[in-house]
PDB file of C-alpha atoms in Angstrom:
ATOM      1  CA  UNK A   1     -19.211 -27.575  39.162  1.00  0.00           C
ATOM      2  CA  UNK A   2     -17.998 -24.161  39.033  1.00  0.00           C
ATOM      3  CA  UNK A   3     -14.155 -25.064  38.619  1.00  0.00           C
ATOM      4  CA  UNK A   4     -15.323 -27.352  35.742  1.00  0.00           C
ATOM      5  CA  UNK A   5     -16.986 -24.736  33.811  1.00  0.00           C
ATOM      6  CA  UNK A   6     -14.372 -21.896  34.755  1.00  0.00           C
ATOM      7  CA  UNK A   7     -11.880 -24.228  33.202  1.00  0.00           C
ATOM      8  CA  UNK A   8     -13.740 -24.737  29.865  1.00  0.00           C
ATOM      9  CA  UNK A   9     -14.144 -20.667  29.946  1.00  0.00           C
ATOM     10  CA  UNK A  10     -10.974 -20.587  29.974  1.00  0.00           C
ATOM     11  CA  UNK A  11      -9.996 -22.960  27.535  1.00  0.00           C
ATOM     12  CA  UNK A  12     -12.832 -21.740  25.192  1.00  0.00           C
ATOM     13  CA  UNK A  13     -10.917 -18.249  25.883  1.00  0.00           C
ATOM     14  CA  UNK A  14      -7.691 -19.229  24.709  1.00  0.00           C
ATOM     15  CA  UNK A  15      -9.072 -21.215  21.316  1.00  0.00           C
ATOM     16  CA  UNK A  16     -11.001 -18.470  20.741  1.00  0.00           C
ATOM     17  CA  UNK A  17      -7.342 -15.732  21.402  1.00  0.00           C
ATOM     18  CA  UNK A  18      -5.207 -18.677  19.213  1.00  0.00           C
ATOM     19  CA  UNK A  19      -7.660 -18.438  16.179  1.00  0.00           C
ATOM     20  CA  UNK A  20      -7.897 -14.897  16.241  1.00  0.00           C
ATOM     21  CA  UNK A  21      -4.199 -14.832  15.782  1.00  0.00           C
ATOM     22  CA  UNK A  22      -3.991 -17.178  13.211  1.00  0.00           C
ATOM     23  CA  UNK A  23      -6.485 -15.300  10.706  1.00  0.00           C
ATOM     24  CA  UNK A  24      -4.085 -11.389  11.482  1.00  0.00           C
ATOM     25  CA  UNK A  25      -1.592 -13.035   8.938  1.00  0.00           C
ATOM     26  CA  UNK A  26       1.198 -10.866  10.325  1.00  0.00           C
ATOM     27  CA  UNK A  27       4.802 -10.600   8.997  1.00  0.00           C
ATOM     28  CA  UNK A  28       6.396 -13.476   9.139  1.00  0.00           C
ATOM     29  CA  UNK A  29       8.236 -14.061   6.205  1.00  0.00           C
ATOM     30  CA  UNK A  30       6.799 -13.312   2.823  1.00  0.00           C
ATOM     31  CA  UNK A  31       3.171 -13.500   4.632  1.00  0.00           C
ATOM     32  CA  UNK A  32       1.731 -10.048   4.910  1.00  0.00           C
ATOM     33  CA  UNK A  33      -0.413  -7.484   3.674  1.00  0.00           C
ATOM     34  CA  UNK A  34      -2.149  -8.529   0.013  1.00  0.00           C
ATOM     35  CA  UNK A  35      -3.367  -6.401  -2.703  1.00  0.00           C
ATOM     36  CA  UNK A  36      -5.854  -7.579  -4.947  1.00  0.00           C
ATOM     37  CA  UNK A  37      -5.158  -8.544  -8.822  1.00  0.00           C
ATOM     38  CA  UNK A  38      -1.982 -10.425  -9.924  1.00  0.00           C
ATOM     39  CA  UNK A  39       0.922 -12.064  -7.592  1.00  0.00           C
ATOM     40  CA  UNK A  40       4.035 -10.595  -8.527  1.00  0.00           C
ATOM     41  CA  UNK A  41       6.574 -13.622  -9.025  1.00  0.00           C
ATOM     42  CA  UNK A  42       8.627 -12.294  -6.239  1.00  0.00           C
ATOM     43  CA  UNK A  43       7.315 -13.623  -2.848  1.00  0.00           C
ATOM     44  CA  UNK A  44       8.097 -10.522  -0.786  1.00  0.00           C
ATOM     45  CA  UNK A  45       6.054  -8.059  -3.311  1.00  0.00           C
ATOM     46  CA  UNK A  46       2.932  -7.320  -2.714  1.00  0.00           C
ATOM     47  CA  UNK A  47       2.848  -4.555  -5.793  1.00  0.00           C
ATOM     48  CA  UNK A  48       4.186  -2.698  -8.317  1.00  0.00           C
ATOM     49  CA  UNK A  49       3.423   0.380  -9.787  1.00  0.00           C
ATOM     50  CA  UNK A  50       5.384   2.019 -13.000  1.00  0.00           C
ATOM     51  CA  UNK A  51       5.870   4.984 -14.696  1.00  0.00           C
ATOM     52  CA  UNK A  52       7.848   4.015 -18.032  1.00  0.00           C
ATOM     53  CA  UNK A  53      10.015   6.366 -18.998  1.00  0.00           C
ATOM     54  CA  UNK A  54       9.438   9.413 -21.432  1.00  0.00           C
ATOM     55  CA  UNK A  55      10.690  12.694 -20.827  1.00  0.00           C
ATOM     56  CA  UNK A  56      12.430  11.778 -17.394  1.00  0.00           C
ATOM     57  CA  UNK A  57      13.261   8.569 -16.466  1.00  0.00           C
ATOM     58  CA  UNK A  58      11.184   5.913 -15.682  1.00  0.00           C
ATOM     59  CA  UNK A  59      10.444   5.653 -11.778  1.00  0.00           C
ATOM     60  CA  UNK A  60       8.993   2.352 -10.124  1.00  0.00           C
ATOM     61  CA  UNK A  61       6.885   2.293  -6.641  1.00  0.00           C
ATOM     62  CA  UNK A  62       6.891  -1.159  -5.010  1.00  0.00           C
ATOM     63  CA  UNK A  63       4.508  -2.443  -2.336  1.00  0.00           C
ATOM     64  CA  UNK A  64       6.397  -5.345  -0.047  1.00  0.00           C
ATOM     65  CA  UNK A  65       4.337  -7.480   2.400  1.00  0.00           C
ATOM     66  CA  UNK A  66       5.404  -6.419   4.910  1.00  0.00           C
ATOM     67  CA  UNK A  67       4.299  -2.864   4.344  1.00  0.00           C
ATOM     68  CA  UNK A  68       6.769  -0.853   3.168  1.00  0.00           C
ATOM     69  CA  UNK A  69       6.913   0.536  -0.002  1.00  0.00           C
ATOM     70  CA  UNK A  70       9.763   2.208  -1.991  1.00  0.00           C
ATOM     71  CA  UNK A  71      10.546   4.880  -4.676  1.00  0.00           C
ATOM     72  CA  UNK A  72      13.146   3.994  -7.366  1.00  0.00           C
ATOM     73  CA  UNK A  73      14.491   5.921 -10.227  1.00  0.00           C
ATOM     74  CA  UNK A  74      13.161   8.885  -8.931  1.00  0.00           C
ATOM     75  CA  UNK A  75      10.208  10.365  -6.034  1.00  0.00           C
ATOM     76  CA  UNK A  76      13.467   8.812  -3.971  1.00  0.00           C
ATOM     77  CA  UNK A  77      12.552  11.685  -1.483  1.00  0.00           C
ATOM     78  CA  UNK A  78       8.894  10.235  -0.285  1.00  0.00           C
ATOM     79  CA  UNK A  79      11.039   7.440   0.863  1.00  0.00           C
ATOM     80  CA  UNK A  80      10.866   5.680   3.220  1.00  0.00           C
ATOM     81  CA  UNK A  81       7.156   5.165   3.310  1.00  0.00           C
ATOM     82  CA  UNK A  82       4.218   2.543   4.209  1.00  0.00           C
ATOM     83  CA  UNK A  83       1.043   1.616   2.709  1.00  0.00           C
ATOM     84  CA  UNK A  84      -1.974  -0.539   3.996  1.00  0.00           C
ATOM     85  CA  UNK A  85      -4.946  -1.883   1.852  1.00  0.00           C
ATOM     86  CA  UNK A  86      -8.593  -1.798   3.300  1.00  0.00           C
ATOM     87  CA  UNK A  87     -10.711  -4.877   1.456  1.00  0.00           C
ATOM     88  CA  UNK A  88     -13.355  -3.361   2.489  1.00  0.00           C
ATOM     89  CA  UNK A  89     -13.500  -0.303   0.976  1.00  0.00           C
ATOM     90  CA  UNK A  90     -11.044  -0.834  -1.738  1.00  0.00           C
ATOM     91  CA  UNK A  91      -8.833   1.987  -0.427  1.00  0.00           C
ATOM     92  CA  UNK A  92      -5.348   1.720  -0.939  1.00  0.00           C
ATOM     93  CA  UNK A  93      -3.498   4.077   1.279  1.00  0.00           C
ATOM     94  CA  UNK A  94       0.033   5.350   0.704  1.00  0.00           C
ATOM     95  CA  UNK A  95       1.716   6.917   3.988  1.00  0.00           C
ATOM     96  CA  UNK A  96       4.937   8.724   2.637  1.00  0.00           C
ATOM     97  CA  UNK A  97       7.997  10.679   4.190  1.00  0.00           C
ATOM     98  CA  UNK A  98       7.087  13.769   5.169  1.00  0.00           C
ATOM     99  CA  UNK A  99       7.153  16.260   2.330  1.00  0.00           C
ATOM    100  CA  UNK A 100       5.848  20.473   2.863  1.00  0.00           C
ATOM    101  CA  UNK A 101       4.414  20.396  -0.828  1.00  0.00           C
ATOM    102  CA  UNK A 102       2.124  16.913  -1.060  1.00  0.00           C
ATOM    103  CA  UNK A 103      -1.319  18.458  -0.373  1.00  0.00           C
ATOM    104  CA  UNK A 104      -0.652  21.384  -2.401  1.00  0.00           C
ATOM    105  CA  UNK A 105       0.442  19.356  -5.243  1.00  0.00           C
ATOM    106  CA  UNK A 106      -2.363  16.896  -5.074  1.00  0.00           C
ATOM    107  CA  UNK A 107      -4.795  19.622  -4.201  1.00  0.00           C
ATOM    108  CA  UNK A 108      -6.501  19.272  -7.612  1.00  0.00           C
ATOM    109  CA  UNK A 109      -7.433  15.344  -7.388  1.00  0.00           C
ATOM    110  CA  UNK A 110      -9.444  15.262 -10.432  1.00  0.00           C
ATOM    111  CA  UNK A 111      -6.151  15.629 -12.544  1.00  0.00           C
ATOM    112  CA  UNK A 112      -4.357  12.648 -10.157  1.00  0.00           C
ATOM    113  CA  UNK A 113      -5.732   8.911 -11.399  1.00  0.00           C
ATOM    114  CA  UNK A 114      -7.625   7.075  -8.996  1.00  0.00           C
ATOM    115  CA  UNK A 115      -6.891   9.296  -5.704  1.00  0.00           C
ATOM    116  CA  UNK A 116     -10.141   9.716  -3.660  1.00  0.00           C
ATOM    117  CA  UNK A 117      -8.184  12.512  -0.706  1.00  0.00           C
ATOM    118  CA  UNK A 118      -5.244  13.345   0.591  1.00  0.00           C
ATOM    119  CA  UNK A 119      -4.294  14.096   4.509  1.00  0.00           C
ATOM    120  CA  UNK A 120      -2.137  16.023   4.865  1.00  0.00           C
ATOM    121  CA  UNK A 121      -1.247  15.923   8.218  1.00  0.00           C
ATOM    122  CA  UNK A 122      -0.582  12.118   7.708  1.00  0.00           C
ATOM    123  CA  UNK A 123       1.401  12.907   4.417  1.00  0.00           C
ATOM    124  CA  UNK A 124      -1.052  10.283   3.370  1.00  0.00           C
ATOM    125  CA  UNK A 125      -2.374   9.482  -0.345  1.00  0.00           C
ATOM    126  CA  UNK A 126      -5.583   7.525  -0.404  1.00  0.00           C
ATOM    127  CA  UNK A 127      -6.723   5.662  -3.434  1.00  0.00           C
ATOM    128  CA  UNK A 128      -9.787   3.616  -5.243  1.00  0.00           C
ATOM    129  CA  UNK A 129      -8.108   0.138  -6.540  1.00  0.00           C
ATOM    130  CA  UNK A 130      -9.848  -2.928  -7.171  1.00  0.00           C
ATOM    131  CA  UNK A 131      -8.983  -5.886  -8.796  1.00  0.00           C
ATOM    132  CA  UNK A 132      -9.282  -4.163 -12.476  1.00  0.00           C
ATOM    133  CA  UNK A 133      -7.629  -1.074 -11.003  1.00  0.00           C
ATOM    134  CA  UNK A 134      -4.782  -0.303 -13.981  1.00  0.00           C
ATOM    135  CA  UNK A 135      -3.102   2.730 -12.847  1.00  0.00           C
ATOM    136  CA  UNK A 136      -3.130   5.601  -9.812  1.00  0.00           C
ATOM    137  CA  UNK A 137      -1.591   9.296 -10.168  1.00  0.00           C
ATOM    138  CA  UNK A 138       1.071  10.544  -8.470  1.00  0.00           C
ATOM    139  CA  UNK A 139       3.054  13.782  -8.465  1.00  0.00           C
ATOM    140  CA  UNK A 140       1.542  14.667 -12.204  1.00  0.00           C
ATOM    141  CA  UNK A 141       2.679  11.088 -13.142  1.00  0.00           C
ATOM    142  CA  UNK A 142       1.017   8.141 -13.847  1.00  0.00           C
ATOM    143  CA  UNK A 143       2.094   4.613 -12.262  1.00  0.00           C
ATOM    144  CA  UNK A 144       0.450   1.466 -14.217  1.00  0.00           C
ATOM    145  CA  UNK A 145      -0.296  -1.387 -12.485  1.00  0.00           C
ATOM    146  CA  UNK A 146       1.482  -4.984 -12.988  1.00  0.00           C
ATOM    147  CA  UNK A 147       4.181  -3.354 -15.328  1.00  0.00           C
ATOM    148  CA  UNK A 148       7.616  -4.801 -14.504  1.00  0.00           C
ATOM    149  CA  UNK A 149      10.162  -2.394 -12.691  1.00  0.00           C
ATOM    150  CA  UNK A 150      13.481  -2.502 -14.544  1.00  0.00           C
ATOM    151  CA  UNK A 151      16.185  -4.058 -11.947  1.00  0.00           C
ATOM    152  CA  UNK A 152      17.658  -1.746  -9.540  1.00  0.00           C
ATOM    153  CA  UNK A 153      21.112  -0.638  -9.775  1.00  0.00           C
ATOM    154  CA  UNK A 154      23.399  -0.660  -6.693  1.00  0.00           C
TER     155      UNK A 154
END
């Protein structure tokens, strides 16, 4: 009797362990992390934030799956970095390299779109974005949502 029921513990267990792993998503492939709004049409993007050009050029911050994100056309020094997205709370976070002046220059987050705190210590950014979200600050600049990044050079 006992054997019988230890072995449907156990098997119960291990159904229970499989779907567990099933619904973490992981990295395999272009599976991964997901932000809410529109797909970009590349599989491996999760995101894309741009700031068109004016005055300098334009710069373009791209989310992949499998959570990294990237600076190009300029910000190249908070690469690399990382970001995560909490559903559940609608905070986007942005982890970047490490870099003396980020608090200070985020310090006044009224001024800096969307951005709800920064940590310092983490060299973390930490954002509202929902669904509707259309742009974040960064660095004085604004990055809109869904805009096409020009192709990358080299």
């Amino acid at each position: 009797m006992h054997r019988i029921f230890i072995t449907r513990a156990g098997a119960l267990a291990c159904a229970l362990a499989l779907a567990g792993c099933a619904g973490m998503g992981g990295n395999i492939g272009t599976s991964g992390m997901q932000m809410p709004g529109k797909a970009p049409a590349d599989a491996a993007v999760a995101a894309t934030w741009y700031n068109p050009p004016s005055e300098f050029p334009g710069i373009c911050l791209t989310q992949f799956k499998d959570g990294s994100l990237r600076f190009d056309g300029g910000f190249a020094f908070f690469n690399p970095g990382r970001w995560e997205y909490d559903a559940a709370t609608s905070e986007l976070r942005l982890q970047l390299a490490p870099t003396p002046s980020l608090e200070l220059s985020h310090a006044q987050i009224v001024l800096h779109k969307n951005l709800l705190r920064v940590d310092g210590q983490k060299n973390t950014l930490v954002y509202g974005v929902k669904a509707d979200t259309q742009a974040i600050g960064l660095g004085g600049f604004v990055f809109y949502r869904d805009t096409p990044c020009p192709a990358r050079r080299g």
